[in-house]
Amino acid sequence: MPGRPRTTRRATHSLDQIVDTAIAMLDRDGTSGLTLRGLAAELGGGLGSIYWYVAGKAELLDLACDTLIGRALTADDAPMPPMEVELDTDDAVVLEAAATVRRISLALFAQMDEHPWLAAQSRLGGADRPNALRVWEQVGRALAAMGLSPRQQFHGSTAITGYVVGVAAEMSAQDDAVDPTLSQEEQLDRIVERWQGEAYDDLPWIRSMADQFRRHDDLAQFAAGLDLLVLGLVRQAVSPGRPRRPARG
Amino acid sequence: MPGRPRTTRRATHSLDQIVDTAIAMLDRDGTSGLTLRGLAAELGGGLGSIYWYVAGKAELLDLACDTLIGRALTADDAPMPPMEVELDTDDAVVLEAAATVRRISLALFAQMDEHPWLAAQSRLGGADRPNALRVWEQVGRALAAMGLSPRQQFHGSTAITGYVVGVAAEMSAQDDAVDPTLSQEEQLDRIVERWQGEAYDDLPWIRSMADQFRRHDDLAQFAAGLDLLVLGLVRQAVSPGRPRRPARG
DNA sequence: ACCTGAACACCGTTCAAGT
DNA sequence: ACCTGAACACCGTTCAAGT
């Protein structure tokens, strides 16, 4: 790994500028559309100079991902749809922890919704992604505050992070699959049309979902499954017959 | 899309052979290690002949993925860890549907565990993946049999499929991140060691998970989160105040 | 300390030519 | 109908040479 610039004396680039431009290119052209040559051209510099700032394309992608995950960590404007399931407890600490898990997950989803290439790149585990680790930390702390056992904390944190990345990736891939020149409306029509073909004759359930699919909302869909997980975690936390959570602090 | 071979008269290749060899290469070398030149060499033929069977690398990957998903659909040897949560209902139809969702999910996970490149490629939605669509269909039918509303079926099916792909992808990525020449034991040690470094000084929760992580089991971890989702779906199905599910048949 | 661009070793894809 | 391999248009990465 090359050194990061300590002084900006003669630099015409900066790491931040490179990463920001890379993110803009990724948003426009997708992961395979990000090219080091293209990036150099966009930056108005030579191809090789990028290598003074990052070790290669993989590290550049790591940085781009972690930058956006970092924005999710500090975002306070992520949409927060109301919970549709009853958590069925009045334990304020548990409820607050559940709200924290929801808030982080929804903020992550908002970034992955805005940047359709992100979910597929998001190894939230794995080192050299400091902000991803911070996501894990915050989810884990919330589950600990709920009073879950260490084992439940461990399993619960991977369930939440896996769910977020997986559902976002599926949704992003679905959007990629259709002609992007069409309107949102027409894309949905095109897919539902395909479901009427004879290839789907033995997939009646998918066909029956045409109505749901036509008026579906990615955010509501994401939140619905998330809340199933949150509900399950809260049930574990308040289930009788288990030792109470330790006092905080 | 080129035609598929109707006769095998003079063919030295077949589509099945190409896909199977590609899967073997993917297992050995990963997604970026699968090369059309390498594949041609392994098949003992020319580079161009592959293009008579598949339109390109993307279609080859689609076929490889869908082949393995198809194996998950017919597998009856996938490990089935017992449920650790109480479903708290004796409705036989609901319990059977829950078992079906669990069985499909665990069979998919088994494939993704065995083929670490699979999860990252798995757009389960999206057409031109017939077996993936069949997974969706089967999960959806089970949720319908539970008596969930169409909206709950729709949200539930994306939650399950998203969870499976997401958790499997995270676990596969984690395994990639460490030196594969080391033993399983040593890889875990290496990661936990890193957690003791000062970079993790403000990530105390992650550090506290060292014990859990050292003796973790991917399958148990996957099943634990899956069961949270299944529990949530069953709660929705049996919650009072909703119209009963229609009789079957 | 930071930048440049030619050079290298690869890719996936195409296609005229074969059998 | 099926196969071949040279040719093309790209990649990411390296590195000697610049300022």
Coordinates of C-alpha atoms (C1' of nucleotides) in Angstrom, one line a residue:
Chain A
M1 CA 0.0 0.0 0.0
P2 CA 1.5 3.4 -1.0
G3 CA 1.7 6.2 1.4
R4 CA -1.1 8.7 1.6
P5 CA -0.2 12.3 0.8
R6 CA 0.8 14.2 3.9
T7 CA 1.2 17.5 2.2
T8 CA -0.8 18.8 -0.8
R9 CA 2.0 21.1 -1.9
R10 CA 2.3 20.1 -5.6
A11 CA -0.5 17.6 -5.9
T12 CA -3.0 18.2 -8.6
H13 CA -5.0 15.3 -7.3
S14 CA -6.1 14.4 -3.8
L15 CA -7.4 11.1 -2.5
D16 CA -10.8 12.6 -1.8
Q17 CA -11.1 14.0 -5.3
I18 CA -10.2 10.7 -6.8
V19 CA -12.7 8.7 -4.7
D20 CA -15.4 11.3 -5.3
T21 CA -14.9 11.2 -9.0
A22 CA -14.8 7.4 -9.0
I23 CA -18.2 7.4 -7.1
A24 CA -19.6 9.7 -9.7
M25 CA -18.4 7.4 -12.5
L26 CA -19.7 4.3 -10.7
D27 CA -23.1 6.0 -10.4
R28 CA -23.2 6.8 -14.1
D29 CA -21.6 3.7 -15.6
G30 CA -21.6 0.9 -13.0
T31 CA -18.8 -1.2 -11.7
S32 CA -17.5 -2.4 -15.0
G33 CA -17.8 1.1 -16.4
L34 CA -15.3 2.5 -13.9
T35 CA -12.0 2.5 -15.8
L36 CA -8.7 3.8 -14.5
R37 CA -8.1 5.3 -17.9
G38 CA -11.5 6.9 -17.9
L39 CA -11.0 8.1 -14.3
A40 CA -7.6 9.6 -15.3
A41 CA -9.2 11.4 -18.2
E42 CA -12.0 12.7 -16.0
L43 CA -9.4 14.0 -13.6
G44 CA -7.5 15.6 -16.4
G45 CA -4.3 13.8 -15.5
G46 CA -2.2 10.8 -16.5
L47 CA -3.1 7.2 -15.9
G48 CA -0.2 6.3 -13.6
S49 CA -0.7 9.1 -11.1
I50 CA -3.8 7.4 -9.6
Y51 CA -1.4 4.7 -8.4
W52 CA 0.3 7.1 -6.1
Y53 CA -2.9 7.4 -4.2
V54 CA -4.4 4.0 -4.3
A55 CA -2.8 0.5 -4.7
G56 CA -5.2 -0.4 -7.6
K57 CA -8.8 -0.7 -8.6
A58 CA -9.7 -3.0 -5.8
E59 CA -8.6 -0.5 -3.2
L60 CA -10.3 2.3 -5.1
L61 CA -13.6 0.3 -4.9
D62 CA -13.0 -0.4 -1.2
L63 CA -12.6 3.3 -0.6
A64 CA -15.6 4.2 -2.6
C65 CA -17.8 1.7 -0.7
D66 CA -16.5 2.8 2.7
T67 CA -17.0 6.4 1.9
L68 CA -20.7 5.8 1.2
I69 CA -21.1 3.6 4.2
G70 CA -19.6 6.4 6.2
R71 CA -22.2 8.7 4.9
A72 CA -24.9 6.2 6.0
L73 CA -23.4 6.3 9.5
T74 CA -23.8 10.0 9.9
A75 CA -26.9 10.5 7.8
D76 CA -29.9 11.9 9.6
D77 CA -32.1 12.3 6.6
A78 CA -32.7 8.6 5.7
P79 CA -36.4 7.9 5.2
M80 CA -37.9 6.1 8.2
P81 CA -41.1 4.3 7.4
P82 CA -43.1 3.4 10.5
M83 CA -43.0 -0.1 11.8
E84 CA -45.9 -2.2 10.6
V85 CA -45.5 -5.0 13.1
E86 CA -46.3 -4.8 16.8
L87 CA -43.1 -5.2 19.0
D88 CA -45.4 -5.9 21.9
T89 CA -43.1 -4.7 24.7
D90 CA -42.8 -1.4 26.6
D91 CA -39.2 -2.0 27.7
A92 CA -37.8 1.4 26.7
V93 CA -34.3 0.2 26.4
V94 CA -35.3 -2.6 24.1
L95 CA -37.4 -0.3 22.0
E96 CA -34.6 2.2 21.7
A97 CA -32.2 -0.5 20.6
A98 CA -34.6 -1.8 18.0
A99 CA -35.0 1.8 16.7
T100 CA -31.2 2.1 16.4
V101 CA -30.9 -1.1 14.4
R102 CA -33.7 0.1 12.1
R103 CA -32.1 3.5 11.7
I104 CA -28.7 2.1 10.7
S105 CA -30.2 -0.4 8.3
L106 CA -32.4 2.1 6.6
A107 CA -29.6 4.6 6.3
L108 CA -27.5 1.9 4.6
F109 CA -30.3 0.9 2.3
A110 CA -30.8 4.6 1.3
Q111 CA -27.1 4.7 0.1
M112 CA -27.4 1.4 -1.7
D113 CA -30.7 2.6 -3.3
E114 CA -29.0 5.8 -4.4
H115 CA -25.8 4.0 -5.7
P116 CA -27.0 0.8 -7.4
W117 CA -23.5 -0.6 -7.7
L118 CA -22.8 -0.4 -4.0
A119 CA -24.7 -3.4 -2.6
A120 CA -22.9 -5.9 -4.9
Q121 CA -19.5 -4.6 -3.7
S122 CA -20.5 -4.4 0.0
R123 CA -18.5 -6.9 2.0
L124 CA -19.5 -5.3 5.3
G125 CA -17.3 -7.7 7.2
G126 CA -13.7 -7.8 6.3
A127 CA -11.0 -5.4 7.5
D128 CA -9.8 -2.4 5.6
R129 CA -13.3 -1.1 5.6
P130 CA -13.3 1.0 8.7
N131 CA -16.8 2.4 8.3
A132 CA -18.2 -1.0 7.6
L133 CA -16.7 -2.2 10.8
R134 CA -18.3 0.7 12.6
V135 CA -21.7 -0.4 11.2
W136 CA -21.1 -3.8 12.6
E137 CA -20.1 -2.3 15.9
Q138 CA -23.2 -0.1 16.2
V139 CA -25.6 -2.9 15.3
G140 CA -23.8 -5.2 17.8
R141 CA -23.9 -2.6 20.6
A142 CA -27.6 -2.2 20.1
L143 CA -28.2 -5.9 20.3
A144 CA -26.1 -6.1 23.4
A145 CA -28.2 -3.3 24.9
M146 CA -31.3 -5.3 24.2
G147 CA -29.9 -7.9 26.6
L148 CA -29.4 -10.6 24.0
S149 CA -26.8 -13.3 24.8
P150 CA -23.4 -13.0 23.1
R151 CA -24.4 -15.8 20.8
Q152 CA -27.6 -14.1 19.9
Q153 CA -25.7 -10.8 19.4
F154 CA -23.3 -12.5 17.0
H155 CA -26.0 -14.3 15.0
G156 CA -28.3 -11.2 15.0
S157 CA -25.6 -8.8 13.7
T158 CA -24.8 -11.1 10.8
A159 CA -28.5 -11.6 10.1
I160 CA -29.1 -7.8 9.9
T161 CA -26.1 -6.9 7.9
G162 CA -26.6 -9.9 5.5
Y163 CA -30.2 -9.0 5.0
V164 CA -29.4 -5.4 4.2
V165 CA -26.8 -6.2 1.6
G166 CA -28.7 -9.1 0.1
V167 CA -32.0 -7.4 -0.4
A168 CA -30.4 -4.2 -1.7
A169 CA -28.3 -6.3 -4.1
E170 CA -31.3 -8.1 -5.4
M171 CA -33.2 -4.9 -6.0
S172 CA -30.2 -3.2 -7.7
A173 CA -29.7 -6.2 -10.0
Q174 CA -33.4 -6.2 -10.9
D175 CA -33.1 -2.6 -12.0
D176 CA -30.1 -3.3 -14.1
A177 CA -31.9 -6.1 -15.9
V178 CA -34.3 -3.9 -17.8
D179 CA -33.7 -1.2 -20.5
P180 CA -32.8 1.9 -18.5
T181 CA -34.1 4.2 -21.3
L182 CA -37.6 3.2 -20.4
S183 CA -39.6 5.0 -17.7
Q184 CA -40.1 3.3 -14.4
E185 CA -43.7 2.6 -15.3
E186 CA -42.8 1.0 -18.6
Q187 CA -40.1 -1.2 -17.0
L188 CA -42.6 -2.6 -14.6
D189 CA -45.0 -3.2 -17.4
R190 CA -42.4 -5.0 -19.5
I191 CA -41.6 -7.4 -16.6
V192 CA -45.2 -8.1 -15.8
E193 CA -45.8 -8.7 -19.5
R194 CA -43.1 -11.3 -19.6
W195 CA -44.8 -13.1 -16.7
Q196 CA -47.9 -13.6 -18.9
G197 CA -45.9 -15.6 -21.4
E198 CA -46.1 -19.4 -21.5
A199 CA -42.7 -19.8 -20.0
Y200 CA -44.4 -18.8 -16.8
D201 CA -47.2 -21.3 -17.1
D202 CA -45.9 -23.4 -14.3
L203 CA -45.0 -20.4 -12.1
P204 CA -48.5 -19.3 -11.2
W205 CA -47.5 -17.8 -7.9
I206 CA -45.1 -15.3 -9.6
R207 CA -47.8 -14.5 -12.0
S208 CA -50.2 -13.8 -9.2
M209 CA -47.8 -11.3 -7.8
A210 CA -48.2 -9.0 -10.9
D211 CA -50.4 -6.6 -9.0
Q212 CA -48.1 -6.4 -6.0
F213 CA -45.1 -6.0 -8.2
R214 CA -46.7 -3.2 -10.3
R215 CA -47.3 -1.0 -7.3
H216 CA -44.3 -2.1 -5.3
D217 CA -42.0 0.3 -3.4
D218 CA -38.4 -0.8 -2.8
L219 CA -38.2 1.0 0.5
A220 CA -41.4 -0.4 1.9
Q221 CA -40.4 -3.9 0.8
F222 CA -37.0 -3.5 2.4
A223 CA -38.5 -2.2 5.6
A224 CA -41.1 -5.0 5.8
G225 CA -38.5 -7.8 5.9
L226 CA -36.2 -5.8 8.1
D227 CA -39.0 -5.5 10.6
L228 CA -39.5 -9.2 10.6
L229 CA -35.9 -9.6 11.7
V230 CA -36.2 -6.8 14.3
L231 CA -39.4 -8.4 15.7
G232 CA -37.6 -11.7 16.0
L233 CA -34.7 -10.1 17.8
V234 CA -37.0 -8.2 20.2
R235 CA -38.9 -11.5 20.9
Q236 CA -35.6 -13.1 21.9
A237 CA -34.8 -10.1 24.1
V238 CA -38.1 -10.1 26.1
S239 CA -38.8 -13.8 26.1
P240 CA -39.5 -15.0 29.6
G241 CA -37.4 -17.6 31.3
R242 CA -34.1 -15.9 30.3
P243 CA -31.9 -13.9 32.7
R244 CA -32.6 -10.2 32.5
R245 CA -30.1 -8.0 30.6
P246 CA -27.4 -6.5 32.8
A247 CA -27.7 -2.9 33.8
R248 CA -26.1 -0.4 31.4
G249 CA -23.0 1.6 32.1
Chain B
M1 CA -28.6 -15.9 -28.3
P2 CA -27.2 -18.7 -30.5
G3 CA -29.1 -21.9 -31.0
R4 CA -28.5 -24.8 -28.7
P5 CA -27.2 -28.0 -30.3
R6 CA -30.1 -30.2 -31.4
T7 CA -27.9 -33.0 -32.6
T8 CA -24.6 -34.0 -31.1
R9 CA -23.3 -35.6 -34.3
R10 CA -20.0 -34.0 -34.7
A11 CA -19.8 -31.9 -31.5
T12 CA -16.7 -32.4 -29.4
H13 CA -18.3 -30.1 -26.8
S14 CA -21.7 -30.0 -25.3
L15 CA -23.4 -27.3 -23.3
D16 CA -23.5 -29.4 -20.2
Q17 CA -19.8 -30.2 -20.4
I18 CA -18.9 -26.5 -20.9
V19 CA -21.0 -25.4 -17.9
D20 CA -19.7 -28.2 -15.7
T21 CA -16.1 -27.4 -16.5
A22 CA -16.8 -23.7 -15.9
I23 CA -18.2 -24.6 -12.5
A24 CA -15.1 -26.6 -11.7
M25 CA -12.9 -23.7 -12.7
L26 CA -15.0 -21.2 -10.7
D27 CA -14.7 -23.4 -7.6
R28 CA -10.9 -23.6 -8.1
D29 CA -10.1 -20.0 -9.2
G30 CA -13.1 -17.8 -8.4
T31 CA -15.1 -15.6 -10.7
S32 CA -12.1 -13.6 -12.0
G33 CA -10.2 -16.8 -12.5
L34 CA -12.7 -18.1 -15.0
T35 CA -11.2 -17.3 -18.4
L36 CA -12.6 -18.3 -21.7
R37 CA -9.1 -19.1 -22.9
G38 CA -8.5 -21.2 -19.8
L39 CA -11.9 -22.9 -20.3
A40 CA -11.1 -23.6 -23.9
A41 CA -7.7 -25.1 -22.9
E42 CA -9.4 -27.2 -20.2
L43 CA -11.9 -28.4 -22.8
G44 CA -9.1 -29.2 -25.2
G45 CA -10.6 -27.0 -27.9
G46 CA -10.4 -23.6 -29.5
L47 CA -11.4 -20.4 -27.9
G48 CA -14.1 -19.5 -30.4
S49 CA -16.0 -22.7 -30.2
I50 CA -17.4 -21.8 -26.8
Y51 CA -19.3 -19.0 -28.5
W52 CA -21.3 -21.5 -30.4
Y53 CA -22.9 -22.7 -27.2
V54 CA -23.1 -19.5 -25.1
A55 CA -23.4 -15.9 -26.1
G56 CA -20.6 -14.8 -23.8
K57 CA -19.1 -15.0 -20.4
A58 CA -22.2 -13.4 -18.8
E59 CA -24.5 -16.1 -20.1
L60 CA -22.0 -18.7 -19.1
L61 CA -22.1 -17.4 -15.5
D62 CA -25.9 -17.3 -15.6
L63 CA -26.0 -20.9 -16.7
A64 CA -23.5 -21.9 -14.0
C65 CA -25.5 -20.2 -11.3
D66 CA -28.8 -21.6 -12.4
T67 CA -27.4 -25.1 -12.6
L68 CA -26.3 -25.0 -9.0
I69 CA -29.6 -23.4 -7.9
G70 CA -31.3 -26.2 -9.8
R71 CA -29.3 -28.7 -7.7
A72 CA -30.5 -26.9 -4.6
L73 CA -34.1 -27.4 -5.7
T74 CA -33.8 -31.1 -6.0
A75 CA -31.3 -31.7 -3.2
D76 CA -32.5 -33.9 -0.4
D77 CA -29.2 -34.1 1.4
A78 CA -28.9 -30.5 2.6
P79 CA -28.1 -30.2 6.3
M80 CA -31.2 -29.3 8.4
P81 CA -30.3 -27.9 11.8
P82 CA -33.2 -28.0 14.2
M83 CA -35.1 -24.8 14.8
E84 CA -34.0 -23.1 17.9
V85 CA -36.9 -20.7 18.3
E86 CA -40.4 -21.7 19.3
L87 CA -42.9 -21.2 16.5
D88 CA -45.7 -21.4 19.1
T89 CA -48.4 -22.7 16.9
D90 CA -49.9 -26.2 16.2
D91 CA -51.4 -25.3 12.8
A92 CA -50.0 -28.2 10.8
V93 CA -50.3 -26.3 7.5
V94 CA -48.4 -23.3 8.8
L95 CA -45.7 -25.5 10.3
E96 CA -45.3 -27.5 7.1
A97 CA -45.0 -24.3 5.0
A98 CA -42.4 -22.9 7.4
A99 CA -40.5 -26.2 7.1
T100 CA -40.6 -25.8 3.3
V101 CA -39.2 -22.3 3.4
R102 CA -36.5 -23.5 5.7
R103 CA -35.7 -26.5 3.5
I104 CA -35.3 -24.4 0.3
S105 CA -33.2 -21.8 2.0
L106 CA -30.9 -24.3 3.6
A107 CA -30.5 -26.1 0.3
L108 CA -29.6 -22.9 -1.4
F109 CA -27.1 -22.0 1.4
A110 CA -25.5 -25.4 1.1
Q111 CA -24.8 -24.7 -2.6
M112 CA -23.4 -21.2 -1.8
D113 CA -21.3 -22.6 0.9
E114 CA -19.9 -25.3 -1.4
H115 CA -19.3 -22.8 -4.2
P116 CA -18.0 -19.6 -2.7
W117 CA -18.3 -17.6 -5.9
L118 CA -22.0 -18.3 -6.2
A119 CA -23.7 -16.0 -3.7
A120 CA -22.1 -12.9 -5.2
Q121 CA -23.4 -13.8 -8.7
S122 CA -26.9 -14.8 -7.5
R123 CA -29.4 -12.5 -8.8
L124 CA -32.3 -14.7 -7.8
G125 CA -34.8 -12.3 -9.3
G126 CA -34.4 -11.5 -13.0
A127 CA -35.5 -13.7 -15.9
D128 CA -33.2 -16.0 -17.9
R129 CA -32.6 -17.9 -14.6
P130 CA -35.4 -20.5 -14.7
N131 CA -34.3 -22.3 -11.6
A132 CA -34.0 -19.1 -9.6
L133 CA -37.5 -18.3 -10.6
R134 CA -38.6 -21.7 -9.4
V135 CA -37.1 -21.0 -6.0
W136 CA -39.1 -17.8 -5.9
E137 CA -42.2 -19.7 -6.9
Q138 CA -41.8 -22.3 -4.2
V139 CA -41.1 -19.9 -1.5
G140 CA -44.1 -17.8 -2.6
R141 CA -46.4 -20.8 -2.6
A142 CA -45.3 -21.8 0.9
L143 CA -46.1 -18.3 2.1
A144 CA -49.4 -18.3 0.4
A145 CA -50.2 -21.7 2.0
M146 CA -49.5 -20.1 5.4
G147 CA -52.4 -17.8 4.7
L148 CA -50.4 -14.6 4.4
S149 CA -51.9 -11.7 2.5
P150 CA -50.6 -11.1 -1.1
R151 CA -48.6 -8.1 0.2
Q152 CA -47.1 -10.2 3.0
Q153 CA -46.3 -13.0 0.5
F154 CA -44.5 -10.5 -1.7
H155 CA -42.5 -8.9 1.0
G156 CA -41.8 -12.2 2.7
S157 CA -40.4 -13.8 -0.4
T158 CA -38.0 -11.0 -1.1
A159 CA -37.0 -11.0 2.5
I160 CA -36.1 -14.7 2.5
T161 CA -34.3 -14.7 -0.9
G162 CA -32.5 -11.5 0.0
Y163 CA -31.4 -12.9 3.3
V164 CA -30.1 -16.1 1.8
V165 CA -28.0 -14.4 -0.8
G166 CA -26.8 -11.6 1.4
V167 CA -25.6 -13.7 4.3
A168 CA -24.0 -16.3 2.0
A169 CA -22.2 -13.5 0.1
E170 CA -20.9 -12.0 3.3
M171 CA -19.6 -15.3 4.5
S172 CA -18.0 -16.1 1.2
A173 CA -16.3 -12.7 1.0
Q174 CA -14.9 -13.2 4.5
D175 CA -13.3 -16.5 3.5
D176 CA -11.8 -14.8 0.5
A177 CA -10.2 -12.1 2.6
V178 CA -7.7 -14.3 4.4
D179 CA -4.8 -16.3 3.1
P180 CA -6.2 -19.6 1.8
T181 CA -3.0 -21.5 2.4
L182 CA -3.6 -21.3 6.1
S183 CA -5.8 -23.8 8.0
Q184 CA -9.3 -22.9 9.1
E185 CA -8.0 -22.6 12.6
E186 CA -5.2 -20.3 11.7
Q187 CA -7.4 -18.1 9.6
L188 CA -9.7 -17.5 12.6
D189 CA -6.7 -16.8 14.8
R190 CA -5.3 -14.3 12.3
I191 CA -8.6 -12.4 12.3
V192 CA -9.1 -12.4 16.0
E193 CA -5.5 -11.3 16.4
R194 CA -6.2 -8.3 14.2
W195 CA -9.1 -7.4 16.5
Q196 CA -6.7 -6.9 19.3
G197 CA -4.8 -4.2 17.5
E198 CA -5.2 -0.5 18.4
A199 CA -7.2 0.1 15.3
Y200 CA -10.0 -1.7 17.1
D201 CA -9.7 0.3 20.3
D202 CA -13.0 2.0 19.6
L203 CA -14.7 -1.1 18.4
P204 CA -15.1 -2.9 21.7
W205 CA -18.1 -4.8 20.7
I206 CA -16.4 -6.5 17.8
R207 CA -13.5 -7.3 20.1
S208 CA -16.0 -8.8 22.5
M209 CA -17.1 -11.2 19.8
A210 CA -13.7 -12.9 19.5
D211 CA -14.9 -15.9 21.5
Q212 CA -18.1 -16.3 19.4
F213 CA -16.2 -15.8 16.2
R214 CA -13.5 -18.3 17.0
R215 CA -16.0 -21.2 17.5
H216 CA -18.6 -20.0 15.0
D217 CA -20.3 -22.2 12.5
D218 CA -21.5 -20.7 9.2
L219 CA -24.4 -23.0 8.9
A220 CA -25.7 -22.4 12.5
Q221 CA -25.2 -18.7 12.0
F222 CA -27.2 -18.8 8.8
A223 CA -29.9 -20.9 10.3
A224 CA -30.3 -18.6 13.3
G225 CA -31.0 -15.5 11.3
L226 CA -33.2 -17.5 8.9
D227 CA -35.3 -18.7 11.8
L228 CA -35.8 -15.2 13.0
L229 CA -37.4 -14.4 9.6
V230 CA -39.4 -17.7 9.6
L231 CA -40.6 -16.9 13.1
G232 CA -41.7 -13.4 12.0
L233 CA -43.6 -14.9 9.0
V234 CA -45.3 -17.5 11.2
R235 CA -46.3 -14.8 13.7
Q236 CA -47.9 -12.9 10.8
A237 CA -49.7 -16.0 9.7
V238 CA -51.2 -16.9 13.0
S239 CA -51.8 -13.5 14.5
P240 CA -55.4 -13.1 15.7
G241 CA -57.7 -10.5 14.2
R242 CA -56.9 -11.5 10.6
P243 CA -59.1 -13.4 8.3
R244 CA -58.2 -17.1 8.3
R245 CA -56.4 -18.6 5.3
P246 CA -58.6 -20.0 2.6
A247 CA -59.0 -23.8 2.5
R248 CA -56.5 -25.5 0.2
G249 CA -57.3 -27.1 -3.1
Chain C
dA1 C1' 6.9 14.4 -3.6
dC2 C1' 4.2 13.8 -7.3
dC3 C1' 3.1 13.1 -12.2
dT4 C1' 3.5 11.0 -17.1
dG5 C1' 2.7 7.7 -20.8
dA6 C1' 4.8 3.9 -23.2
dA7 C1' 5.0 -0.9 -22.5
dC8 C1' 3.4 -5.4 -20.9
dA9 C1' 0.5 -9.1 -20.1
dC10 C1' -3.6 -10.0 -20.1
dC11 C1' -8.9 -9.9 -21.1
dG12 C1' -13.7 -10.9 -24.0
dT13 C1' -15.5 -10.8 -28.5
dT14 C1' -15.6 -11.1 -33.5
dC15 C1' -15.1 -13.4 -37.8
dA16 C1' -13.2 -15.3 -42.0
dA17 C1' -11.8 -19.7 -42.9
dG18 C1' -12.0 -24.3 -42.3
dT19 C1' -14.3 -29.4 -41.9
Chain D
dA1 C1' -23.4 -28.0 -37.9
dC2 C1' -19.6 -27.2 -35.5
dC3 C1' -14.8 -25.8 -34.8
dT4 C1' -10.4 -22.9 -35.2
dG5 C1' -7.2 -19.1 -34.1
dA6 C1' -5.6 -14.7 -35.6
dA7 C1' -7.1 -10.1 -35.0
dC8 C1' -9.3 -6.2 -32.5
dA9 C1' -10.3 -3.3 -28.9
dC10 C1' -10.0 -3.0 -24.8
dC11 C1' -8.3 -3.8 -19.7
dG12 C1' -5.2 -3.2 -15.0
dT13 C1' -0.6 -2.7 -13.6
dT14 C1' 4.4 -1.5 -13.9
dC15 C1' 8.1 1.5 -14.3
dA16 C1' 11.8 4.4 -16.2
dA17 C1' 11.7 9.0 -16.8
dG18 C1' 10.4 13.4 -15.8
dT19 C1' 9.5 17.9 -12.6

